[in-house]
Amino acid sequence: MNSQGRVGSLVGIFAAVVLFAIFTASAIWVLEAIAGNSADQRLLRTAQVERARLLRLQLDEETAIRGYVATVKPQFLPTYYNARRRFGETATRLTKTLDALSIDDRIVREERVVNAEWLAKVATPSLRNPRSSIFLVQLTSKSLVDGFRNLDAQLFTRLTTRSEAADKSATDLITRLLVGSLVLGAVLALVFAAIATAGFRVAAKLQEQRKAFEDEKRVADALQQAFLGRDLPKLPDAVLSGVYAPAGREAKVGGDWYDAFALPDDRILFSIGDVAGHGVEAAVVMSRARQSILTAGIEESDPGAVLARTNRVLRMQDVTMVTAACGFIDTRSGTIAYASAGHPPIVVLLQTREIRQLATGGPPLGIAGSNSYASFQTTIAPQSMLVLYTDGLVEYARDWDAGERRLLEAIRRLDRNGPSPAAALLEAIFRGKAPVDDVAILTICFRSVPHDVRSWKILAIEACVMRRTRAEFSAALRTAQRSDEEVEIGTMILGELLANACEHGELPVEVELLESRGKFTLVVTDAGRGIARPRFRDPTSLRGRGLAIVEALGGAITLSHKPLSRVAVRLPFGSR
Amino acid sequence: MDPAGSSIASFSGEIDFTGKDAFDERLRALDVAETAIVDLTDVTYMDSTALSQLIRLLRRRLDAGKTAPRVVTGSRVARLFRVAGLGEMIPAFETLGEAQTV
């Protein structure tokens, strides 16, 4: 579900919770009201009992006195006295009960008054003289007792009315509670129905989007597979591994690539890059960029120039931004020359498990008119591994630095001799989960890096320095069991390279004799900017003769410049 | 200058770019000779800058209407001459005697 749907359902759930809380609170209030009501009802019943008892006591008193007057027999008197004793306390209890019910006790006070009057006017005279004026006394008694009955009837009515009112309010409350429940239920049902409908709509929309995305992803994936299907070159001294992982289903396919191409004389042209944007369009731009690098890399030996040419090609086609790194690896001399266009740095894992990140260069391709990309050159220490990657390997973490730290740590732990260090690195970072952005990884592991046989540094252009360098070089070749002819040819080649470096380059000039698997490479480096190799037209021309002679002697030349001018020659020696 | 009217410049040891000016100076002595012979028999090493000086000598002499200089290569320099492909322009000989008798 997308974030909008998630917010919608959160609001719905929140509303439901609030409604439920309100309902619960009101239900508790209603139940408490009903409970209070039933307490009132109990008091009302008590009041009715006490009211009836009070009337009964008055009637008992009256009946006893009437009997006594009629018969003058003392057995009526206990009933009278008993009733009279209990009248007071019963009236007091009734008053208290009425107080508890907040009902005015005026009627009880009036009943007490009537009772007192009856005692004074009927009971007391009758007890004193039972035979006197019976008729008159009886009339008075009847009138007072009727008054008492009247008051009692009033109280009865009052209590009954109050009881009925309480009953009614309780019924009302229960009715309200029921109606409230029904309303709440209806509202909740509506809320959930609304959420469900919105959810279905969002899900349907997502389904639609996903289908469109998957259609495009299939095409882009097919393109990627077609491009990446080519096998990486196999070389005796370097093992390459690569992996491309398309983004997971939630994101989109991008235009990442890696490439490596074997050039003559054991060199590798490699490239890695990332086209901004996604989908088929990005995959098409990717194919252009990588083809352009390959084409330029076959003709140019300067990686900066390769990127500059690629930039021109991409700019002409008005494409989006592309980050890329490309370069040449010379497995004979164990050196890398590379250039970078806004791409993450190349990582070198040394045999000591130390990590180095190579310097990076210019702006991404396709955005600026800049046609100059710096070339870098460095020697690869024996048993090192180069790791090139696209930023999908780092950007899965929101924090670039944290992602990079984790990546470097994963590289540090890599098994260089595993079947595919690139796949192992991908697994170490994502642990089987699909990355959120495309990822391309290329690793180049140097199985056997050439080791120095000898090296010399030339700090002054003097005949004796040259003579001594040649002599020591010859001696080194002889020590390496090379034949007299090979020593002579090797020394001639050295002489030509020295002449070029000293005459056209800048001091210091360094000479290295490297050996790898019985093959010898002579590398001469100077601090100059290097010159383009002049075309050697015919035997009588004066320029470019040195390298023509080197080639005529059978040496395979690799030239590079920036930042150092460098010539590497595979010496034409037979294998031993 | 010997009786046959040829001038001979003989060199020995190693000739590389550090000594090209001295080499050139001695070659210039051959510019106007009827026959010019460069004797490299005792040269143990030579690089292509020395070849360039020989080509300059060739050009100067051809411009002056003279013959191409003859070079005695000896055993060590022969390979350089061979791979440089100069044999057609600058006749190379194994011994001084051969160079003088032609």
XYZ file of C-alpha atoms in Angstrom, chain A residues 228-429:
202
model
C 25.884 -8.339 -19.805
C 25.639 -11.782 -21.260
C 29.057 -11.467 -22.820
C 31.752 -13.364 -20.962
C 34.450 -11.464 -19.156
C 37.894 -11.916 -20.667
C 40.100 -14.660 -19.283
C 43.702 -13.749 -18.663
C 46.592 -15.682 -17.196
C 47.528 -13.025 -14.641
C 44.174 -11.537 -13.685
C 40.802 -13.014 -12.815
C 37.710 -10.911 -13.412
C 34.276 -11.318 -11.918
C 31.192 -9.222 -12.395
C 27.628 -9.114 -11.212
C 24.621 -7.072 -12.151
C 21.643 -7.039 -9.793
C 18.483 -5.337 -11.014
C 16.502 -3.288 -8.509
C 13.774 -4.971 -6.510
C 10.139 -4.902 -7.586
C 9.328 -1.751 -5.643
C 11.795 0.409 -7.544
C 12.685 0.638 -11.175
C 15.275 -0.838 -13.457
C 18.223 1.416 -14.126
C 21.059 1.706 -16.552
C 24.040 0.280 -14.681
C 26.739 -1.653 -16.456
C 30.190 -3.132 -16.167
C 32.413 -4.150 -19.007
C 35.841 -5.585 -19.590
C 37.468 -6.211 -22.900
C 40.767 -7.928 -23.615
C 43.053 -5.812 -25.767
C 46.181 -7.119 -27.483
C 49.341 -7.471 -25.375
C 47.589 -8.546 -22.157
C 45.834 -5.291 -21.507
C 42.256 -4.980 -20.309
C 39.940 -2.133 -21.141
C 37.376 -1.904 -18.375
C 34.424 0.344 -17.726
C 31.662 0.659 -15.191
C 28.862 3.174 -15.116
C 25.438 4.261 -14.069
C 22.923 6.104 -16.237
C 20.619 8.446 -14.331
C 16.985 7.487 -14.742
C 15.332 4.165 -15.206
C 13.675 1.862 -17.635
C 14.178 1.109 -21.274
C 15.431 4.606 -22.043
C 18.205 4.344 -19.455
C 19.155 0.905 -20.772
C 19.496 2.334 -24.273
C 21.691 5.232 -23.069
C 23.748 2.693 -21.148
C 24.411 0.728 -24.300
C 25.498 3.887 -26.111
C 27.836 4.988 -23.333
C 29.468 1.637 -23.019
C 29.825 1.146 -26.745
C 31.361 4.583 -27.022
C 33.894 3.810 -24.298
C 34.792 0.555 -25.998
C 35.234 2.222 -29.393
C 37.312 5.066 -27.970
C 39.324 2.677 -25.801
C 40.469 0.665 -28.776
C 41.952 3.744 -30.412
C 43.025 5.852 -27.451
C 45.463 4.787 -24.803
C 44.674 7.681 -22.469
C 41.611 6.907 -20.320
C 40.874 10.623 -19.829
C 40.676 10.998 -23.606
C 38.349 7.970 -23.779
C 35.929 9.625 -21.351
C 36.209 12.970 -23.140
C 35.279 11.306 -26.444
C 32.419 9.463 -24.796
C 31.218 12.732 -23.294
C 31.187 14.344 -26.729
C 29.232 11.420 -28.161
C 26.675 11.527 -25.338
C 26.363 15.313 -25.451
C 25.535 15.143 -29.153
C 22.688 12.783 -28.360
C 21.365 15.001 -25.600
C 21.231 12.238 -23.009
C 20.857 12.444 -19.257
C 23.679 12.252 -16.751
C 25.975 9.236 -16.748
C 28.627 8.497 -14.150
C 31.403 6.228 -15.307
C 34.940 5.085 -14.691
C 37.090 3.462 -17.313
C 40.687 2.553 -17.792
C 43.358 0.170 -18.880
C 44.966 -2.507 -16.826
C 48.322 -3.732 -17.963
C 48.673 -7.176 -16.485
C 52.252 -7.378 -17.708
C 53.464 -4.447 -15.716
C 50.750 -4.585 -13.039
C 49.626 -1.024 -13.542
C 46.280 0.640 -13.957
C 45.583 3.850 -15.839
C 42.088 5.158 -15.348
C 39.796 8.158 -15.438
C 36.560 8.866 -13.629
C 33.487 10.907 -14.473
C 31.627 11.485 -11.229
C 31.820 7.806 -10.366
C 32.448 6.326 -6.890
C 36.145 5.664 -6.313
C 37.777 2.402 -7.331
C 38.641 0.370 -4.239
C 41.864 -1.601 -3.966
C 42.047 -4.462 -1.500
C 45.694 -5.116 -0.752
C 47.116 -8.474 0.215
C 47.492 -7.117 3.747
C 43.687 -6.579 3.782
C 44.262 -2.869 3.789
C 41.864 -0.784 1.709
C 42.794 2.013 -0.642
C 40.405 4.192 -2.565
C 41.833 5.547 -5.779
C 41.509 9.236 -6.565
C 38.525 10.285 -8.652
C 38.276 12.822 -11.435
C 35.923 14.957 -13.464
C 32.203 15.664 -13.716
C 29.640 13.087 -14.862
C 29.252 12.517 -18.587
C 26.538 14.166 -20.604
C 26.020 17.268 -18.468
C 28.913 19.628 -19.034
C 30.800 20.728 -22.075
C 33.948 19.805 -20.196
C 36.054 17.728 -22.492
C 38.957 17.209 -20.215
C 39.133 14.301 -17.835
C 42.229 13.681 -15.753
C 43.970 10.344 -16.179
C 45.456 8.641 -13.176
C 48.030 5.939 -13.122
C 49.104 3.681 -10.332
C 50.947 0.467 -9.776
C 49.013 -2.430 -8.347
C 50.683 -4.152 -5.449
C 51.059 -7.931 -5.793
C 47.975 -10.022 -4.951
C 45.670 -7.001 -4.863
C 42.074 -6.901 -5.959
C 40.333 -3.975 -7.622
C 36.661 -3.467 -6.823
C 34.533 -1.234 -9.034
C 30.901 -0.630 -8.204
C 27.916 1.580 -8.909
C 26.314 3.656 -6.184
C 23.379 1.273 -5.707
C 25.777 -0.705 -3.547
C 26.072 2.217 -1.138
C 22.863 4.186 -1.510
C 20.594 1.545 -0.030
C 21.548 3.217 3.248
C 20.112 6.717 3.608
C 23.473 7.824 4.889
C 26.169 7.585 2.206
C 29.027 7.498 4.711
C 27.501 4.631 6.676
C 26.842 2.733 3.459
C 30.405 3.283 2.305
C 31.867 2.187 5.627
C 29.839 -0.982 5.464
C 30.910 -1.604 1.884
C 34.603 -1.147 2.678
C 34.272 -3.483 5.629
C 32.582 -6.085 3.407
C 35.363 -5.730 0.821
C 37.957 -6.170 3.565
C 36.400 -9.536 4.415
C 36.083 -10.751 0.809
C 37.611 -14.013 -0.268
C 39.796 -12.995 -3.203
C 40.095 -16.549 -4.454
C 36.382 -17.339 -4.361
C 34.557 -18.226 -7.587
C 33.015 -14.770 -7.883
C 34.109 -12.075 -5.414
C 31.596 -9.706 -7.073
C 28.644 -12.004 -6.284
C 30.021 -12.583 -2.777
C 30.196 -8.829 -2.172
C 26.611 -8.348 -3.362
C 25.475 -11.108 -1.020
C 27.453 -9.643 1.888
C 25.706 -6.282 1.480
